[in-house]
mmCIF file with all atom_site columns, C-alpha atoms in Angstrom:
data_model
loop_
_atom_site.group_PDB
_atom_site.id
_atom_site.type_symbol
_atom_site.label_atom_id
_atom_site.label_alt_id
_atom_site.label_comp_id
_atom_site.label_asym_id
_atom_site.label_entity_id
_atom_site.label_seq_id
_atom_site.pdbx_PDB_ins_code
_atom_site.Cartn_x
_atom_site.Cartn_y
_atom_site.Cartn_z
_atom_site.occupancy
_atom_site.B_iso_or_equiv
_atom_site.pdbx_formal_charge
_atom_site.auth_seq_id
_atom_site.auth_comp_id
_atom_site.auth_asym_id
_atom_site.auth_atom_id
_atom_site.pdbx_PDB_model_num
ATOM 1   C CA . UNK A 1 1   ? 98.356  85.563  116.582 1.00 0.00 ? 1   UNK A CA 1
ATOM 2   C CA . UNK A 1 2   ? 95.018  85.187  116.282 1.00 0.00 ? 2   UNK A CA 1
ATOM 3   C CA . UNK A 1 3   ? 93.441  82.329  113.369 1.00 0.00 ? 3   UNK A CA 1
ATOM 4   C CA . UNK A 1 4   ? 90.269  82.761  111.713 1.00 0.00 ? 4   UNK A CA 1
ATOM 5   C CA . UNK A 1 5   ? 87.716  79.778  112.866 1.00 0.00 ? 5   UNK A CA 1
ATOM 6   C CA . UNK A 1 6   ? 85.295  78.399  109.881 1.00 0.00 ? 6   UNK A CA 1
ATOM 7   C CA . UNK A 1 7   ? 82.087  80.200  111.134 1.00 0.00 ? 7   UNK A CA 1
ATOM 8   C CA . UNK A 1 8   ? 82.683  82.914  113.177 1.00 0.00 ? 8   UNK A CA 1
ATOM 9   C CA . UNK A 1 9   ? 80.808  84.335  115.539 1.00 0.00 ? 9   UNK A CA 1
ATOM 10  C CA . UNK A 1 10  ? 79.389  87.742  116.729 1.00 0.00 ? 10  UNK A CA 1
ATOM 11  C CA . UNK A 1 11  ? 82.379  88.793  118.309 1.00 0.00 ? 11  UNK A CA 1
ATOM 12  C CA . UNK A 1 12  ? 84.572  88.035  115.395 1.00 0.00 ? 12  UNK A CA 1
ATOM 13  C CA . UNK A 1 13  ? 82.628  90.518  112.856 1.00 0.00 ? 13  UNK A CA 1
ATOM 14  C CA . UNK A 1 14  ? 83.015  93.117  115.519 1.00 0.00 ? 14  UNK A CA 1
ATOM 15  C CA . UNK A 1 15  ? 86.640  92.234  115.330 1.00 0.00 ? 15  UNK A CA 1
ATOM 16  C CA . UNK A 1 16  ? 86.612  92.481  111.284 1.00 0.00 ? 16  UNK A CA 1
ATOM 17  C CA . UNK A 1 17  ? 84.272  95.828  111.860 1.00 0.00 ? 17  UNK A CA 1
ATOM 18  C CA . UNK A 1 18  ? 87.302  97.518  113.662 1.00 0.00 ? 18  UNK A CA 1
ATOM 19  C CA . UNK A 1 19  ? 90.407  96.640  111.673 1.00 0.00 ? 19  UNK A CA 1
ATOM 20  C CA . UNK A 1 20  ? 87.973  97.740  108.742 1.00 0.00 ? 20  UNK A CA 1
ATOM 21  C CA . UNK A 1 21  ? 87.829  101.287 110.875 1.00 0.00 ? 21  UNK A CA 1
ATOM 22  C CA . UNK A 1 22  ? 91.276  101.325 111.527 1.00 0.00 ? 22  UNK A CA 1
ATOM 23  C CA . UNK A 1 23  ? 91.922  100.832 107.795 1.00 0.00 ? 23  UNK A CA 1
ATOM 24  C CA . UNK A 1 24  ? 89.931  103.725 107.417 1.00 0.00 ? 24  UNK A CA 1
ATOM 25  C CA . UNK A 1 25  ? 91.908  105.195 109.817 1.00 0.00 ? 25  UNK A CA 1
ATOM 26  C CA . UNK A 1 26  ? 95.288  104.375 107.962 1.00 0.00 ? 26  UNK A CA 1
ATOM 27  C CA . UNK A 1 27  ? 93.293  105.713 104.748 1.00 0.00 ? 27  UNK A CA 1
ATOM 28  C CA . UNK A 1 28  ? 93.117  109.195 106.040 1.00 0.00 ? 28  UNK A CA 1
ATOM 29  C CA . UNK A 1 29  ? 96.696  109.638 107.941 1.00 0.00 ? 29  UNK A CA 1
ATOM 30  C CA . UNK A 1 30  ? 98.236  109.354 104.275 1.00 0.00 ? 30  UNK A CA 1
ATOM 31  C CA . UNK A 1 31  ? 95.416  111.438 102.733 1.00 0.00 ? 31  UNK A CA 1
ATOM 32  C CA . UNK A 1 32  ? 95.243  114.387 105.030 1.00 0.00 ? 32  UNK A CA 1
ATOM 33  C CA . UNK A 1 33  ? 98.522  114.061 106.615 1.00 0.00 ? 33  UNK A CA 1
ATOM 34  C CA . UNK A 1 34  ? 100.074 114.282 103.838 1.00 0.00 ? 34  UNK A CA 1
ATOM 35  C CA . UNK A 1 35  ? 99.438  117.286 102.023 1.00 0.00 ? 35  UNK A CA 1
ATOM 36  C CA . UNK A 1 36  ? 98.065  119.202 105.511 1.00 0.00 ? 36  UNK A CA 1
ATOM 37  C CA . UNK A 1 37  ? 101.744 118.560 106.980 1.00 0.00 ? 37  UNK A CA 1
ATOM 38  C CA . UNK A 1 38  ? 103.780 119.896 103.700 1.00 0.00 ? 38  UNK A CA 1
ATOM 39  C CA . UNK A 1 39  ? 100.964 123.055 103.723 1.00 0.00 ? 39  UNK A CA 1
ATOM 40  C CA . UNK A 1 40  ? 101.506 124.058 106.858 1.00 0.00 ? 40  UNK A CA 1
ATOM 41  C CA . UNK A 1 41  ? 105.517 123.773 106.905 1.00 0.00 ? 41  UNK A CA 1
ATOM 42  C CA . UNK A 1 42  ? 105.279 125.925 103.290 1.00 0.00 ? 42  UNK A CA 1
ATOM 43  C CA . UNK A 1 43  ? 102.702 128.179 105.333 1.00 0.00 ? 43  UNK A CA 1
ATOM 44  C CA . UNK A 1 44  ? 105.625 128.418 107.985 1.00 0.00 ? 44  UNK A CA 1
ATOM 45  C CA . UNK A 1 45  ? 108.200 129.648 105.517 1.00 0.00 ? 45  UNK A CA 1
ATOM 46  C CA . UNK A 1 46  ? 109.707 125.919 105.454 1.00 0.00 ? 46  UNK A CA 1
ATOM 47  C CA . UNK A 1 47  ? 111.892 125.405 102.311 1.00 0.00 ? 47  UNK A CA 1
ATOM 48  C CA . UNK A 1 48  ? 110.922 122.644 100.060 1.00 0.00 ? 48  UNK A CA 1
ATOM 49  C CA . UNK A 1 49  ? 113.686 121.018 100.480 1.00 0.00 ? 49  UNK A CA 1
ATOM 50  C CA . UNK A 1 50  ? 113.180 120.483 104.331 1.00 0.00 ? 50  UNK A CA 1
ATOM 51  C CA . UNK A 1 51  ? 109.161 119.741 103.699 1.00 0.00 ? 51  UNK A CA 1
ATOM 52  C CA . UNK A 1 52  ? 110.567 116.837 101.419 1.00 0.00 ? 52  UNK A CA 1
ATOM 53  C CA . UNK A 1 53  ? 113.253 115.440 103.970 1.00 0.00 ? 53  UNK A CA 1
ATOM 54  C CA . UNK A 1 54  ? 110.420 115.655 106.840 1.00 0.00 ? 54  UNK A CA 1
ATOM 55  C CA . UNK A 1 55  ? 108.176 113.876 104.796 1.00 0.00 ? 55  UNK A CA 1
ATOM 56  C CA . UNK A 1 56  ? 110.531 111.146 103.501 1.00 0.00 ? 56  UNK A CA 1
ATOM 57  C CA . UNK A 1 57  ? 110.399 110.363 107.415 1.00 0.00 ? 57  UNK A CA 1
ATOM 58  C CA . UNK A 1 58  ? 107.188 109.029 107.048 1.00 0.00 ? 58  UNK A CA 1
ATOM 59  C CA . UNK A 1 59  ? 108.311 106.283 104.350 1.00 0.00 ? 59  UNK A CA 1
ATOM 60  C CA . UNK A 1 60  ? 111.049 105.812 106.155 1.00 0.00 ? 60  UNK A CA 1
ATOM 61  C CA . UNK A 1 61  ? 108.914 104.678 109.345 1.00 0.00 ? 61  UNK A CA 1
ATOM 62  C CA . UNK A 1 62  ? 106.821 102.629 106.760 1.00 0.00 ? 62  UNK A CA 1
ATOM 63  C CA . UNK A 1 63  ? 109.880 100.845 105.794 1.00 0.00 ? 63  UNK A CA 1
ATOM 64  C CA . UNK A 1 64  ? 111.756 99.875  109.240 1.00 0.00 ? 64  UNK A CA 1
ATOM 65  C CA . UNK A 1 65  ? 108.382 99.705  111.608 1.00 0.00 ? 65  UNK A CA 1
ATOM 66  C CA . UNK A 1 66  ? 106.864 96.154  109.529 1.00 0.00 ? 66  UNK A CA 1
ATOM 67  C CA . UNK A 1 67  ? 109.972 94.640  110.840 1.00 0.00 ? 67  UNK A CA 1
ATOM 68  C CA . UNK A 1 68  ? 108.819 94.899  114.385 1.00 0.00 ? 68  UNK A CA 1
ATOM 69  C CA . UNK A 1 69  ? 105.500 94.721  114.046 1.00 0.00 ? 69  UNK A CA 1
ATOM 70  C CA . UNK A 1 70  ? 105.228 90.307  114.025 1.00 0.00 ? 70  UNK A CA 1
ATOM 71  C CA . UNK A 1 71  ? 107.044 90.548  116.995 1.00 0.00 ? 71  UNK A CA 1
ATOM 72  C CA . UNK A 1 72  ? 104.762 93.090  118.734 1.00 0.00 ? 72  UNK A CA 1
ATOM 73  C CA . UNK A 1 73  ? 101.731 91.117  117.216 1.00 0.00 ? 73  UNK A CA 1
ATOM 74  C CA . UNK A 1 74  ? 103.288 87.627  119.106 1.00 0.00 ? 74  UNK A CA 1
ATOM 75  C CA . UNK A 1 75  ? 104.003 89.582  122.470 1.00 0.00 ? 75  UNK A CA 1
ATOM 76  C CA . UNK A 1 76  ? 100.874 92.098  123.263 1.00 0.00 ? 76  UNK A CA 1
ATOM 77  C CA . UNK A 1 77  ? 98.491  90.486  120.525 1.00 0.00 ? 77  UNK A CA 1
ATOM 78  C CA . UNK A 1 78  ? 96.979  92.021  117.301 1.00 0.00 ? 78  UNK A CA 1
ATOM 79  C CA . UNK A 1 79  ? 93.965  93.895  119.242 1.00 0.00 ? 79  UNK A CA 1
ATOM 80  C CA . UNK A 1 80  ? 96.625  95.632  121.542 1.00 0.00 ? 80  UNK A CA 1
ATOM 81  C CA . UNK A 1 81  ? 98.603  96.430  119.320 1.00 0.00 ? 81  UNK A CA 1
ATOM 82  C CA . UNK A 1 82  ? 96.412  97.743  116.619 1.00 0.00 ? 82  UNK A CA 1
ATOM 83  C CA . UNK A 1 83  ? 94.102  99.748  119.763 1.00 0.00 ? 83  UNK A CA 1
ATOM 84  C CA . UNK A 1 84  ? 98.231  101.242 120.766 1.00 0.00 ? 84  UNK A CA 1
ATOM 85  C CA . UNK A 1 85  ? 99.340  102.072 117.366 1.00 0.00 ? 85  UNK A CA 1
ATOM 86  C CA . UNK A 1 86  ? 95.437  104.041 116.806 1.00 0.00 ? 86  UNK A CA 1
ATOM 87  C CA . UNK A 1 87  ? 96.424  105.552 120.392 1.00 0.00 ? 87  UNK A CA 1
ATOM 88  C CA . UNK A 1 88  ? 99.628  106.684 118.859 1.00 0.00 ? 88  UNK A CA 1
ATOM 89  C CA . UNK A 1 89  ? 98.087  108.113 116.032 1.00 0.00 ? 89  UNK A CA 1
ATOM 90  C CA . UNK A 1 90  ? 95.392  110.548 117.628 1.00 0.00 ? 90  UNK A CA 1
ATOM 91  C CA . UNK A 1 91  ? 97.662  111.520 120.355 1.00 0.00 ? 91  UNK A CA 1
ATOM 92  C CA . UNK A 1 92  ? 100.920 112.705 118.130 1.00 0.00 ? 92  UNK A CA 1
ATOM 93  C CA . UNK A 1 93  ? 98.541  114.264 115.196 1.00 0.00 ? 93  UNK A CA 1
ATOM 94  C CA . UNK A 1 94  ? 97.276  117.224 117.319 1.00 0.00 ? 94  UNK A CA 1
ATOM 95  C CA . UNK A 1 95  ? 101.124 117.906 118.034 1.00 0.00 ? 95  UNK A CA 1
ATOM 96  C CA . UNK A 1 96  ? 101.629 118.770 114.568 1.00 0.00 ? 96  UNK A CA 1
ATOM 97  C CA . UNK A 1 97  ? 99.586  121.864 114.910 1.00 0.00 ? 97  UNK A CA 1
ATOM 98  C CA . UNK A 1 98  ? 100.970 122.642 118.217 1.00 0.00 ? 98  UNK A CA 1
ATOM 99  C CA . UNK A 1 99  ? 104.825 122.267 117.731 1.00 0.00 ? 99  UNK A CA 1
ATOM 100 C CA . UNK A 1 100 ? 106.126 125.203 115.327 1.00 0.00 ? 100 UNK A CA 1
ATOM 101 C CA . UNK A 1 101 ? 109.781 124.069 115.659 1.00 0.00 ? 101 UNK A CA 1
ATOM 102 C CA . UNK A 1 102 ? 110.279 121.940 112.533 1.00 0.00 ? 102 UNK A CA 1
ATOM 103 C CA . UNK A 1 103 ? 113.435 119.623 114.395 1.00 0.00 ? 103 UNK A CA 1
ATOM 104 C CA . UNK A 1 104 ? 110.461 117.970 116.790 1.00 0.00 ? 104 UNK A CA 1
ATOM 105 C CA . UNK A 1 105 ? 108.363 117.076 113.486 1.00 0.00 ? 105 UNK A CA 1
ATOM 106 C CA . UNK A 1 106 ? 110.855 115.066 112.270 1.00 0.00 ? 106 UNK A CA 1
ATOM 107 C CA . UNK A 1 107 ? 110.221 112.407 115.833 1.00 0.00 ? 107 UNK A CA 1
ATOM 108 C CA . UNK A 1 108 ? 107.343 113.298 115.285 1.00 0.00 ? 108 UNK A CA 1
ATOM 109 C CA . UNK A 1 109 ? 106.360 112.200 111.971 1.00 0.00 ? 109 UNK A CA 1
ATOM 110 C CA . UNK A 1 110 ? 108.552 109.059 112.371 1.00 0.00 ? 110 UNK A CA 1
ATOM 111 C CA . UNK A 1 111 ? 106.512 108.390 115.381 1.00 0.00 ? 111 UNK A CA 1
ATOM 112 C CA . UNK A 1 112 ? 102.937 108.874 113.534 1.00 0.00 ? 112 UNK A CA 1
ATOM 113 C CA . UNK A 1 113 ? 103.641 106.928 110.216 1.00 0.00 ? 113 UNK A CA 1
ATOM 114 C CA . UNK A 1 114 ? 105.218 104.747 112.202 1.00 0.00 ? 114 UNK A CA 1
ATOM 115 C CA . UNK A 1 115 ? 101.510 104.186 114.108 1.00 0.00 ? 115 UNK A CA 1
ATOM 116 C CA . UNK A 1 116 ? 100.126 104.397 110.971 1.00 0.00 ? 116 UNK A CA 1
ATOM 117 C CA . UNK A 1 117 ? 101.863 101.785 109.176 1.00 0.00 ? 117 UNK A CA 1
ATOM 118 C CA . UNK A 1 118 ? 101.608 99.547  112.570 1.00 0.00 ? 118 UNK A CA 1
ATOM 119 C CA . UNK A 1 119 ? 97.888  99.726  111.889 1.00 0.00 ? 119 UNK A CA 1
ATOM 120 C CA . UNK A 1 120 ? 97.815  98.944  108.403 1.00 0.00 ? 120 UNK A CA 1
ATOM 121 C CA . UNK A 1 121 ? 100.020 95.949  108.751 1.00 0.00 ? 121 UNK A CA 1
ATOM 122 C CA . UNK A 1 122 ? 98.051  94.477  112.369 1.00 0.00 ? 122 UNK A CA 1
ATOM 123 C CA . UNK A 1 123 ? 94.377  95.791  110.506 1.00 0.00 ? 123 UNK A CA 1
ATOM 124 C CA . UNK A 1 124 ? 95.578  93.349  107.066 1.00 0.00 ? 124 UNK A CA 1
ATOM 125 C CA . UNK A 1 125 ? 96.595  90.697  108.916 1.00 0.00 ? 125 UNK A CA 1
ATOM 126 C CA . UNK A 1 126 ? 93.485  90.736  111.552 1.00 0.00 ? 126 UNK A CA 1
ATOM 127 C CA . UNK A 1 127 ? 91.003  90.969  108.815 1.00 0.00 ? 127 UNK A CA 1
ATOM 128 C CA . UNK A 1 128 ? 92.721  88.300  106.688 1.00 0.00 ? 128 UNK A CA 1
ATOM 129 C CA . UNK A 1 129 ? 92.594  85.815  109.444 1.00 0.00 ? 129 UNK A CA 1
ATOM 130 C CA . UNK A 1 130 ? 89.049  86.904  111.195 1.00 0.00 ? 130 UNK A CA 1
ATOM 131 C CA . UNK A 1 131 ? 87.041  86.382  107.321 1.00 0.00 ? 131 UNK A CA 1
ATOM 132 C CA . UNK A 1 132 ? 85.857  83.465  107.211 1.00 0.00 ? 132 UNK A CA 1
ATOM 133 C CA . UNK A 1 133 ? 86.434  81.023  103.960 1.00 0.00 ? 133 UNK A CA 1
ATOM 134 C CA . UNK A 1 134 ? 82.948  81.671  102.543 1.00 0.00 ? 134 UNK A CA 1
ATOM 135 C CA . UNK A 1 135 ? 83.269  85.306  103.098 1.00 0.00 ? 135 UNK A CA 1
ATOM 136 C CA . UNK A 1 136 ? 86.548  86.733  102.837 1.00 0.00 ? 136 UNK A CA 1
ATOM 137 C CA . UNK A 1 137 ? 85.686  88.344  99.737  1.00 0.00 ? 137 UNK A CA 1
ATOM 138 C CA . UNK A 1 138 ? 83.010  90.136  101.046 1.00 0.00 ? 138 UNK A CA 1
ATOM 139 C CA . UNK A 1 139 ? 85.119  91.083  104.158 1.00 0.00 ? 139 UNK A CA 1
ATOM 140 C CA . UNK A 1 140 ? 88.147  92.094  101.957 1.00 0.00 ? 140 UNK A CA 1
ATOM 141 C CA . UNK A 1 141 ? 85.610  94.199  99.815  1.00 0.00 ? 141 UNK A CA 1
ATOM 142 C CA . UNK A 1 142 ? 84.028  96.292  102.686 1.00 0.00 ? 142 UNK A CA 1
ATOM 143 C CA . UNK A 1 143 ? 87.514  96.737  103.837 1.00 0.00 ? 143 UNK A CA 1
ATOM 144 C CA . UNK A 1 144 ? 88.866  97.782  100.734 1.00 0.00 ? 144 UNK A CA 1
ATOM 145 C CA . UNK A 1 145 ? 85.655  100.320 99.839  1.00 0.00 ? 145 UNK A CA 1
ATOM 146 C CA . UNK A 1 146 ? 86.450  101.652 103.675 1.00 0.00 ? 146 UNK A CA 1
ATOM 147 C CA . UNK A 1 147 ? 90.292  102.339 103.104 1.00 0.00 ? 147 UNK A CA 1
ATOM 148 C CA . UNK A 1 148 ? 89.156  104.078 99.974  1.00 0.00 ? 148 UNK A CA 1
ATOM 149 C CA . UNK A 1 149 ? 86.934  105.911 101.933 1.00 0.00 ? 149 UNK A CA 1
ATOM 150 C CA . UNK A 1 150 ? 89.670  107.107 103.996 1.00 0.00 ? 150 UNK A CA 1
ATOM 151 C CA . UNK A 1 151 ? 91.700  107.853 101.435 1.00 0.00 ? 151 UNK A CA 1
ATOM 152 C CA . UNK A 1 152 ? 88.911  110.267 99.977  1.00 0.00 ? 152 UNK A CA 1
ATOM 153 C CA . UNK A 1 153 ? 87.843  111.509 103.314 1.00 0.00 ? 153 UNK A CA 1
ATOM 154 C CA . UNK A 1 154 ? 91.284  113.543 103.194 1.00 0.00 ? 154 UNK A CA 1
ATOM 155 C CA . UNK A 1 155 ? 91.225  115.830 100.791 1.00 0.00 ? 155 UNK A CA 1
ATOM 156 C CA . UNK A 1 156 ? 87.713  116.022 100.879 1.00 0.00 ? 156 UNK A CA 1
ATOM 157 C CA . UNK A 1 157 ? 88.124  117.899 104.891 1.00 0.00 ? 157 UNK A CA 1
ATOM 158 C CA . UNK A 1 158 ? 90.540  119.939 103.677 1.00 0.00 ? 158 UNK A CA 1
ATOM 159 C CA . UNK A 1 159 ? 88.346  121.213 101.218 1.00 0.00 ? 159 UNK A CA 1
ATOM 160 C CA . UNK A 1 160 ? 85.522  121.828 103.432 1.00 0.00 ? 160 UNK A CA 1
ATOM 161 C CA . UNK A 1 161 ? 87.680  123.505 106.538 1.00 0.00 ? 161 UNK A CA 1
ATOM 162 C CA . UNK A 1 162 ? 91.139  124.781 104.622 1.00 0.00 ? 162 UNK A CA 1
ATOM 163 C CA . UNK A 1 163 ? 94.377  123.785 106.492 1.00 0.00 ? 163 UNK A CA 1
ATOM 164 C CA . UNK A 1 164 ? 94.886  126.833 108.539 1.00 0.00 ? 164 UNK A CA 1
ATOM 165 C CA . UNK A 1 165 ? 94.033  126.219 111.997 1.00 0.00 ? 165 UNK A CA 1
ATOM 166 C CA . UNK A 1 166 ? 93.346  123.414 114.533 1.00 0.00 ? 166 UNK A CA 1
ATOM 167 C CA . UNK A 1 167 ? 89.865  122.024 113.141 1.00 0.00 ? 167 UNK A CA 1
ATOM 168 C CA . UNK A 1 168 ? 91.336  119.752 110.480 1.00 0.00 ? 168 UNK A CA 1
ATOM 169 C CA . UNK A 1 169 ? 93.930  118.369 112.874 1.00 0.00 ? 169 UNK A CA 1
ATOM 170 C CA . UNK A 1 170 ? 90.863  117.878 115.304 1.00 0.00 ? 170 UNK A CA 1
ATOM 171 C CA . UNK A 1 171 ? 89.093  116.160 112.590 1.00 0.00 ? 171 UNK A CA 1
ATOM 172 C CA . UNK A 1 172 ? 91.652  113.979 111.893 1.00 0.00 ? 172 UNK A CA 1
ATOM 173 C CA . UNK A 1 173 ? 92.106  113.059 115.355 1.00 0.00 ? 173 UNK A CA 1
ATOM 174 C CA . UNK A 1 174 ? 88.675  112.411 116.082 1.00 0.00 ? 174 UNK A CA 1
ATOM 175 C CA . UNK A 1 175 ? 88.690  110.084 113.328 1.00 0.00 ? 175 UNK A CA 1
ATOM 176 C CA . UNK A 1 176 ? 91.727  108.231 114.841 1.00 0.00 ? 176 UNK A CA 1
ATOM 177 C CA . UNK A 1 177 ? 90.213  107.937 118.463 1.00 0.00 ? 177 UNK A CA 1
ATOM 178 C CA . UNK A 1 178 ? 86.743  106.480 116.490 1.00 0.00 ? 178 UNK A CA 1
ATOM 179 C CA . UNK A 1 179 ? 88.703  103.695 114.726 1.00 0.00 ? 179 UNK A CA 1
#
C-alpha cells in the first residue's frame, strides 16, 4: 500500500484529485442507482417484494467485498484496483437497462455494488494516506463536499431526464468512466 510522504508532490494531488472523483463516483452509484434500479423493475411489473430482495444484493456486496479488498490493495495496488473496480462500474451499469430478465440483475447488482464499495473503501484509504499532515483536513473536506456532490448529482439527473430510457444510465456511466 501506498504511505503518504510529508510534502507531497505534483503527482500525489493528482492522486488525491482522482480518489476524490471516484468518491464522487461512489456518491452517485448509491444515489441514482438506487432509486433508478427499483423504478425501472416497478416499471417492469416487478413485485416489491423482488425489487427489495434485488436490492438487498447491493448491501450484501457492501458487506462481504471490504473483506477482499486489503488483499487486492497488497497484490495489484490501490491505483489498479480503484481504476478496475471504476471499470467495473461503467461497464455493468449500462447492462441494467439492457437486461430485462430480473434473475441476471441479481449478478449483476452484486457485481456493481460490489465495484462500488471496492472504490469507496481503495478511494478512503488512498486519500487518507496521499494528504499530507498539514493538509488532510483540507483534502478530507474537498473529498467530503465531492461525495456529497455525488450523492446530489443523483436525484438531481433523474429529475432533469426521468428514468425511462437509456440517457440516465448513459449519464451515469459517463460519470463512472470520468472518475
Amino acid at each position: 500500500m501506498h504511505t503518504a510522504s510529508p510534502q507531497p508532490g505534483a503527482g500525489d494531488w493528482r492522486a488525491i484529485g482522482a480518489a476524490i472523483a471516484s468518491m464522487t463516483a461512489v456518491g452517485l452509484s448509491i444515489s441514482l442507482g438506487m432509486p433508478l434500479l427499483s423504478l425501472v423493475l416497478e416499471a417492469r411489473g416487478v413485485s416489491t417484494a423482488m425489487i427489495g430482495l434485488n436490492s438487498a444484493v447491493g448491501g450484501i456486496a457492501s458487506m462481504l467485498v471490504p473483506l477482499a479488498v486489503p488483499a487486492a490493495v497488497s497484490r495489484l495496488g490501490t491505483a489498479r484496483v480503484a481504476m478496475t473496480a471504476l471499470a467495473v462500474m461503467a461497464a455493468t451499469f449500462p447492462f441494467f437497462h439492457l437486461i430485462d430478465a430480473l434473475w441476471a440483475w441479481f449478478p449483476l447488482r452484486f457485481l456493481f455494488y460490489a465495484a462500488a464499495t471496492t472504490t469507496f473503501a481503495v478511494g478512503e484509504f488512498w486519500i487518507n494516506a496521499l494528504a499530507p499532515d498539514g493538509k488532510r483536513g483540507l483534502a478530507i473536506g474537498i473529498y467530503a463536499t465531492m461525495l456529497s456532490l455525488g450523492f446530489a448529482a443523483g436525484p438531481a439527473i433523474l429529475g432533469l431526464v426521468g428514468t425511462a430510457g437509456a440517457t440516465p444510465f448513459l449519464i451515469g456511466t459517463g460519470i463512472f468512466l470520468l472518475a
